[in-house]
mmCIF file of C-alpha atoms and ligand atoms in Angstrom:
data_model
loop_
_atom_site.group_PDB
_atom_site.id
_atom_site.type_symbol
_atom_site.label_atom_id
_atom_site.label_comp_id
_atom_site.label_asym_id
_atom_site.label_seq_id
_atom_site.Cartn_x
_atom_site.Cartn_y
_atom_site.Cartn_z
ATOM 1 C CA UNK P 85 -53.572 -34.818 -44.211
ATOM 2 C CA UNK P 86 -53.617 -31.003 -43.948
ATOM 3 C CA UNK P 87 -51.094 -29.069 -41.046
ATOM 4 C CA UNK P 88 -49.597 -25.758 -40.181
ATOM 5 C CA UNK P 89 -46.251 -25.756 -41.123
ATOM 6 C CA UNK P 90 -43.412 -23.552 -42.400
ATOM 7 C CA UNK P 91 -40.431 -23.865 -44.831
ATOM 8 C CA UNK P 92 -37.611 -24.369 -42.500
ATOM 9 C CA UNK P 93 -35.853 -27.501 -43.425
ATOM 10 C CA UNK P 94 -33.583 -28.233 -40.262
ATOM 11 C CA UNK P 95 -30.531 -27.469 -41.931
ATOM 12 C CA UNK P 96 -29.198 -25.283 -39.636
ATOM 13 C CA UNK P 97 -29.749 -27.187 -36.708
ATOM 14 C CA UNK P 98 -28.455 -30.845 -38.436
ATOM 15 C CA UNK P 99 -25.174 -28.708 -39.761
ATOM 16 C CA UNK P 100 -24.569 -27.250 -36.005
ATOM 17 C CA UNK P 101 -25.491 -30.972 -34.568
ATOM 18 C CA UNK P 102 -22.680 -32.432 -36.836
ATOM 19 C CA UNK P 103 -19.933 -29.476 -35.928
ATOM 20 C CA UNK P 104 -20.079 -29.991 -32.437
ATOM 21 C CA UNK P 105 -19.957 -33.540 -32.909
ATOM 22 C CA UNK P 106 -17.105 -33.562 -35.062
ATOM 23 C CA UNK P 107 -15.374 -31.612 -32.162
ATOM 24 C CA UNK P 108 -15.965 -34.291 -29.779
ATOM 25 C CA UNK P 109 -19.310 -33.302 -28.485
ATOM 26 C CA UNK P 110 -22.152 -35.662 -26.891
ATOM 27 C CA UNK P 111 -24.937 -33.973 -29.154
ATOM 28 C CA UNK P 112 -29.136 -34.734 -28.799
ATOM 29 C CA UNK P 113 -30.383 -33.561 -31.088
ATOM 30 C CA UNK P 114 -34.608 -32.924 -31.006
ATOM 31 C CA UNK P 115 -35.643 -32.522 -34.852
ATOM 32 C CA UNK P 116 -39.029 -32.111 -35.857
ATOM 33 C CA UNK P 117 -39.878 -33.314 -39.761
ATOM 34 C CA UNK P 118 -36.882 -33.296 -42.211
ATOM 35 C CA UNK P 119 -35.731 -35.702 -44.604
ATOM 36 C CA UNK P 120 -32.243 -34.778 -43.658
ATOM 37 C CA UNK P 121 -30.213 -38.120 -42.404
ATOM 38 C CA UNK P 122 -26.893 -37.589 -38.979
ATOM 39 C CA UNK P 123 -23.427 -38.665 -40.039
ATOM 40 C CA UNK P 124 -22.263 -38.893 -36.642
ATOM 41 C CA UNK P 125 -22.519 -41.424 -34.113
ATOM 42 C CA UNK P 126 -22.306 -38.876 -31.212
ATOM 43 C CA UNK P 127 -25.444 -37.621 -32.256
ATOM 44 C CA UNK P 128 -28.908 -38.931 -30.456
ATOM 45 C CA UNK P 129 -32.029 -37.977 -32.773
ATOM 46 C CA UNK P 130 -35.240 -37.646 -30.940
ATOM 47 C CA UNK P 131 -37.738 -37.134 -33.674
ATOM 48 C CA UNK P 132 -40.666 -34.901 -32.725
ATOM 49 C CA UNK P 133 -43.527 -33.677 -34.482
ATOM 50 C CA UNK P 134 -45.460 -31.077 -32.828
ATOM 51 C CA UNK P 135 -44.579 -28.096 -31.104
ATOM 52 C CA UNK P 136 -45.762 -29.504 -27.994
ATOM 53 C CA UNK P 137 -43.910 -32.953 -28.302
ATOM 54 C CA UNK P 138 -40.649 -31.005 -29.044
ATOM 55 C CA UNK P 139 -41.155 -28.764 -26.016
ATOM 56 C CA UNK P 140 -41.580 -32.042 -23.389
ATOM 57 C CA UNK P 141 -38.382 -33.862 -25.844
ATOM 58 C CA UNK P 142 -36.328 -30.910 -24.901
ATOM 59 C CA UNK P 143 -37.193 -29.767 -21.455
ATOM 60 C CA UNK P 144 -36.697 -33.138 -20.745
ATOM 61 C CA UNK P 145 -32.977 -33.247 -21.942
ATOM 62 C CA UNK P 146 -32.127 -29.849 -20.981
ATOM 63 C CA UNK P 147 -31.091 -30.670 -17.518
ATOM 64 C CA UNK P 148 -28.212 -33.021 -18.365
ATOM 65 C CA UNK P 149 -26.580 -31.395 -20.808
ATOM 66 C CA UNK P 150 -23.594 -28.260 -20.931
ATOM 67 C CA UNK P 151 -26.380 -26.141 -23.304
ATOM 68 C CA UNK P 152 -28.794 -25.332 -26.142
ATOM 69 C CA UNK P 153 -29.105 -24.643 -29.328
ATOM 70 C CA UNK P 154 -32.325 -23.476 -30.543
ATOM 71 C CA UNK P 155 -32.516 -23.243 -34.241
ATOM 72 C CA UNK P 156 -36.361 -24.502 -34.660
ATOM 73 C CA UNK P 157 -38.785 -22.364 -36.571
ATOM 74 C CA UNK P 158 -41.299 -23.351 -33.721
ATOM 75 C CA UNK P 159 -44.626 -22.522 -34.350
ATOM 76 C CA UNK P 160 -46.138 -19.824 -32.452
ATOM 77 C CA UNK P 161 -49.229 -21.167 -32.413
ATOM 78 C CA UNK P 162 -51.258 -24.541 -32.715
ATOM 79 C CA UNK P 163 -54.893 -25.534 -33.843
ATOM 80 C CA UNK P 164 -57.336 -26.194 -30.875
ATOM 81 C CA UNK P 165 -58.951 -29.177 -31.970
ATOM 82 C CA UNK P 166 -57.486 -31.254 -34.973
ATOM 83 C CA UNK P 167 -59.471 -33.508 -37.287
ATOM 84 C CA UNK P 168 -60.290 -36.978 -37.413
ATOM 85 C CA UNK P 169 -61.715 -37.439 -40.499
ATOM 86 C CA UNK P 170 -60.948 -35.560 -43.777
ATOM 87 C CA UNK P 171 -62.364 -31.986 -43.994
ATOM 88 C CA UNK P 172 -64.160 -31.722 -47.367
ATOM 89 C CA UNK P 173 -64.984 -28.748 -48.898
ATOM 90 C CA UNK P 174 -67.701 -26.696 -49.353
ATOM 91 C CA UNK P 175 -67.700 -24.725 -46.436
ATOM 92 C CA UNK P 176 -68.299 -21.147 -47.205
ATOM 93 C CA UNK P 177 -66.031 -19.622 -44.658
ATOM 94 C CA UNK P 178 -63.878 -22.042 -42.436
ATOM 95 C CA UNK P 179 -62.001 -20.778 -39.585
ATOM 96 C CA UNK P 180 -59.345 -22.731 -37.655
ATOM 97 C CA UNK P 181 -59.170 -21.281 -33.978
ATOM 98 C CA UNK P 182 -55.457 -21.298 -32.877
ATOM 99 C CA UNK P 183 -53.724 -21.127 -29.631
ATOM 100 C CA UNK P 184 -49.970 -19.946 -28.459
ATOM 101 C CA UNK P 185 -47.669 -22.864 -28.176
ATOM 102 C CA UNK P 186 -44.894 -22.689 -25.347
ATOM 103 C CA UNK P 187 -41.511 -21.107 -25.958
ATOM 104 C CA UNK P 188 -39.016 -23.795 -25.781
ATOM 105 C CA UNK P 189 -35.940 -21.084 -26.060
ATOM 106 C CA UNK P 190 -37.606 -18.811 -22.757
ATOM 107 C CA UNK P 191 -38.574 -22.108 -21.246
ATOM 108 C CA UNK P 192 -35.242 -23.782 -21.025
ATOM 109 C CA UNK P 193 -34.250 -19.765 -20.466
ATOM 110 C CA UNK P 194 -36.023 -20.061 -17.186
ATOM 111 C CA UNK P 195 -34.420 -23.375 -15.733
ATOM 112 C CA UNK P 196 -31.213 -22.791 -16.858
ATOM 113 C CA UNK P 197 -28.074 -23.122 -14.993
ATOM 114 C CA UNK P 198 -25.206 -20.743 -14.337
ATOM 115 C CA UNK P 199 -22.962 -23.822 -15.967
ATOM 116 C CA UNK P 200 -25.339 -24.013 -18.728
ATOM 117 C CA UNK P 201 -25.308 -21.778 -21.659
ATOM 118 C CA UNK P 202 -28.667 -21.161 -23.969
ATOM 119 C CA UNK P 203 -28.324 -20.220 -28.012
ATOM 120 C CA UNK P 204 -30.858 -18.845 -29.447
ATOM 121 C CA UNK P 205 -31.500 -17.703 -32.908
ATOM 122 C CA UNK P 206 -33.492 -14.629 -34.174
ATOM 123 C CA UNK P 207 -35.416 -14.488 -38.006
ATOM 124 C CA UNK P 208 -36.114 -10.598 -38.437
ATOM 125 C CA UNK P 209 -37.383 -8.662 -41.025
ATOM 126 C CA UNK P 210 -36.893 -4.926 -39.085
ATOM 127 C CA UNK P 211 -34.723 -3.462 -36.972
ATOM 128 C CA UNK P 212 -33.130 -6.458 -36.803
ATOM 129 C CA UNK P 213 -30.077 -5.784 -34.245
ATOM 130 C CA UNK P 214 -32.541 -4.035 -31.291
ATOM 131 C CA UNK P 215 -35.229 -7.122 -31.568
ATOM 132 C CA UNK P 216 -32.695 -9.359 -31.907
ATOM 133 C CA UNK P 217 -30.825 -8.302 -28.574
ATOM 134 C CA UNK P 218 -34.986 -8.150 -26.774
ATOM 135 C CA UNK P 219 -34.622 -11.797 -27.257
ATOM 136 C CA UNK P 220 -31.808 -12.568 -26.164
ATOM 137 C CA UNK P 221 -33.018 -10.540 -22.768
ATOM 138 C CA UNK P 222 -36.578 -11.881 -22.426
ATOM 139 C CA UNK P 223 -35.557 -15.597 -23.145
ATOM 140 C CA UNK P 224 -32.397 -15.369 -20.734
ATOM 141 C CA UNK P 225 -30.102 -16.610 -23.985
ATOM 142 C CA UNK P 226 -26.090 -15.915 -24.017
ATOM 143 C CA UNK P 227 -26.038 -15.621 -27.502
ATOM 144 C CA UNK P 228 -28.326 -14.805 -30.564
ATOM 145 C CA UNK P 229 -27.788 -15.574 -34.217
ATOM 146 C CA UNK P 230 -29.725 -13.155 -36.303
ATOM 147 C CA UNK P 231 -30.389 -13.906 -39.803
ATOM 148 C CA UNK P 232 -32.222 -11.075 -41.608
ATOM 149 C CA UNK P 233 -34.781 -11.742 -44.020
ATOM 150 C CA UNK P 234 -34.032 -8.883 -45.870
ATOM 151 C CA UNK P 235 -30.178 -11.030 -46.667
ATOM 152 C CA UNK P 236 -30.619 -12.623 -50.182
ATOM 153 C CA UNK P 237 -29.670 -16.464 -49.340
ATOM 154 C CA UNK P 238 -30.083 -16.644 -45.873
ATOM 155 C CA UNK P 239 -32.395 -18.189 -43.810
ATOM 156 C CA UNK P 240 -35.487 -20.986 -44.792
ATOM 157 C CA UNK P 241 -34.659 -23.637 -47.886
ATOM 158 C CA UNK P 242 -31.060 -21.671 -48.313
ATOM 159 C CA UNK P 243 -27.748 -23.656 -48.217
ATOM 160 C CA UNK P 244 -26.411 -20.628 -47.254
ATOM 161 C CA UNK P 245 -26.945 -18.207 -44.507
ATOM 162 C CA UNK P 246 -25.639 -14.697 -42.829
ATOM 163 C CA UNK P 247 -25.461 -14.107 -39.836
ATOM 164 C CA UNK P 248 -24.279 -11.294 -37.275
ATOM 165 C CA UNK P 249 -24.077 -13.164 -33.214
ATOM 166 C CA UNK P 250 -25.035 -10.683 -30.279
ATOM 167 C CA UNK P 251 -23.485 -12.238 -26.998
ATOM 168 C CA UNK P 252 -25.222 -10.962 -23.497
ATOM 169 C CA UNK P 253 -22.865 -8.314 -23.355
ATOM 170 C CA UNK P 254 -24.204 -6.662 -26.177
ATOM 171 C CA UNK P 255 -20.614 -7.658 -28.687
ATOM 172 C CA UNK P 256 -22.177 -7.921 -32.084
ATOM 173 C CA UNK P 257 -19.955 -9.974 -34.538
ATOM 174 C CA UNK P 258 -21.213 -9.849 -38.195
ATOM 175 C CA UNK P 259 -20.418 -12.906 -41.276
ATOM 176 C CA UNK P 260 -20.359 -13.073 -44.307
ATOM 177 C CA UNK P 261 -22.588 -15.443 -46.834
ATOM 178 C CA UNK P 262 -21.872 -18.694 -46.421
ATOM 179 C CA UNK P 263 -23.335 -22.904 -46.270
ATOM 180 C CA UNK P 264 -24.909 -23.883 -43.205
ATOM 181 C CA UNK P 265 -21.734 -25.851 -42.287
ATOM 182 C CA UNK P 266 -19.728 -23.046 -41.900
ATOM 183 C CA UNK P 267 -22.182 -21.471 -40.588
ATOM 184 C CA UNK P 268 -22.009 -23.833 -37.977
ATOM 185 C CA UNK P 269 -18.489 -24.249 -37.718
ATOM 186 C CA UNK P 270 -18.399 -19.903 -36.535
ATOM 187 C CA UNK P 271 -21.287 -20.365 -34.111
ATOM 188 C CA UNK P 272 -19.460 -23.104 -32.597
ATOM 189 C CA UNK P 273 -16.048 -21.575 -32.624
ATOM 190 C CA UNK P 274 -17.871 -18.290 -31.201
ATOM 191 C CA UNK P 275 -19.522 -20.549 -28.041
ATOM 192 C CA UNK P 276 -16.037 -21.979 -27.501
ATOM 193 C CA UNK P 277 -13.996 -18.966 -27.881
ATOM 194 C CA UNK P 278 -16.456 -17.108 -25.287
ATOM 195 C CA UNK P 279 -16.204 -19.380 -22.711
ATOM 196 C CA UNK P 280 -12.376 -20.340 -22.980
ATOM 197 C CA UNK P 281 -12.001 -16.391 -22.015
HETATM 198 N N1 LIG E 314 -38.527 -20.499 -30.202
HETATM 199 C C1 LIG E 314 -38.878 -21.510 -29.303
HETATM 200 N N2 LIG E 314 -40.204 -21.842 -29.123
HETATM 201 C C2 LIG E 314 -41.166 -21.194 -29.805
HETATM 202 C C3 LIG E 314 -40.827 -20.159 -30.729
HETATM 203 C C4 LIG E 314 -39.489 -19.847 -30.899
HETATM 204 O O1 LIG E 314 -37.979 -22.091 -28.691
HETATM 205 N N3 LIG E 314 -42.445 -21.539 -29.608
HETATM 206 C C5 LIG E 314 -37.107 -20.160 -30.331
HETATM 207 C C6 LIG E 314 -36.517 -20.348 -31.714
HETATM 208 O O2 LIG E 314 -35.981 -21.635 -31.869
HETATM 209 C C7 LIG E 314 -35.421 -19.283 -31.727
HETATM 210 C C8 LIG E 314 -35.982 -18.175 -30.843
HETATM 211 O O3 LIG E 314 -36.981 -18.784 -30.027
HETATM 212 O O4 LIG E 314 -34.223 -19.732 -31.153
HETATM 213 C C9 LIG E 314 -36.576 -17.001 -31.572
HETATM 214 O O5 LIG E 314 -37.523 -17.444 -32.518
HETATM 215 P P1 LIG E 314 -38.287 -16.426 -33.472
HETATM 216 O O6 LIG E 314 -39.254 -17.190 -34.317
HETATM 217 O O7 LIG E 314 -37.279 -15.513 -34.154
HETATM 218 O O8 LIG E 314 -39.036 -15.498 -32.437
HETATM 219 P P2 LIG E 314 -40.334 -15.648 -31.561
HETATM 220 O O9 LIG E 314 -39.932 -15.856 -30.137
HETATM 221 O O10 LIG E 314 -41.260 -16.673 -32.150
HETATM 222 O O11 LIG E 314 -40.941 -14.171 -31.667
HETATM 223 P P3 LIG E 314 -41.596 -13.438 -32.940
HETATM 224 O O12 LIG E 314 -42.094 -14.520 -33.868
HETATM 225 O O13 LIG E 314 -42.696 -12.627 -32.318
HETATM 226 O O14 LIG E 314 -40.496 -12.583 -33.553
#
């Protein structure tokens, strides 16, 4: 009845699923809940709920495919205990005691492969570019998409987004406003055009 939750709705990760697809891609994709529907038949959906359930879903496909893609809005943390029964009110104060969940992005970070490449993206609010490139180092990612909050139309609920990738050696390539499918379609074409060098 009641959860923690946030506002991302998947878009992102759905538009990126269907652009490597479309390019002739074997894509799993691990979504948690969305009412957003896959086009393509190369895509596998495993649906997920909880942070936890989409950590095990994609640890366990990590290892046989080429990469990742992280564009969950994972929670950071997680209730201890949930409910069984509806919580009425009345309780003066009620406090919900929450614990860290596990980061998927340093996780798969960890067991990754030299073949394998790891994505990762990065939702900042200040000094965007210098946390943005600490992620990419303490998760072990190749690349980072950075979306600023401070970018009117980008990020959560947005058709649109902006972007600026950071690659591990510290290249920073900025875009311009645009839908999540072209979006897509750059971080793609950036992933290929890296490793075709
Ligand atoms: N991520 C993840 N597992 C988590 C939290 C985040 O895999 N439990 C991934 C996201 O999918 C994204 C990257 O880590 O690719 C960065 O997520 P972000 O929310 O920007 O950063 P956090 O690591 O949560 O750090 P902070 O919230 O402190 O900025």
């Amino acid at each position: 009845m009641r959860f923690i939750g946030n506002f991302s709705s998947g878009k992102m990760g759905f538009s990126i699923a269907e652009e490597l697809a479309s390019q002739g891609a074997q894509v799993i994709l691990v979504s948690g809940p969305t009412s957003l529907s896959t086009q393509n038949q190369n895509i596998k959906r495993i649906d997920v709920v909880s942070a936890r359930e989409m950590y095990e879903a994609s640890l366990r496909a990590f290892p046989s495919c080429d990469g990742g893609i992280m564009t969950a809005a994972v929670a950071d943390f997680t209730p201890v205990t949930t409910e069984n029964t509806k919580v009425k009110r009345g309780k003066e104060n009620y406090t919900i005691e929450l614990t860290p969940t596990k980061d998927i992005a340093a996780s798969l970070g960890n067991i990754k492969t030299i073949n394998q490449f790891l994505v990762g993206f990065a939702l900042e609010t200040n000094d965007e570019e210098t946390n943005a490139k600490l992620k990419l180092e303490k998760k072990n990612l190749d690349f980072v998409v950075l979306n600023s909050l401070n970018d009117k139309g980008a990020g959560f609920q947005y058709d649109t987004n902006k972007i600026t990738i950071i690659n591990k050696r510290g290249e920073c390539k900025k875009f311009g406003l645009k839908s999540k499918a072209e979006v897509a379609k750059d971080i793609v074409n950036e992933l290929i055009a890296y490793y075709e060098e």
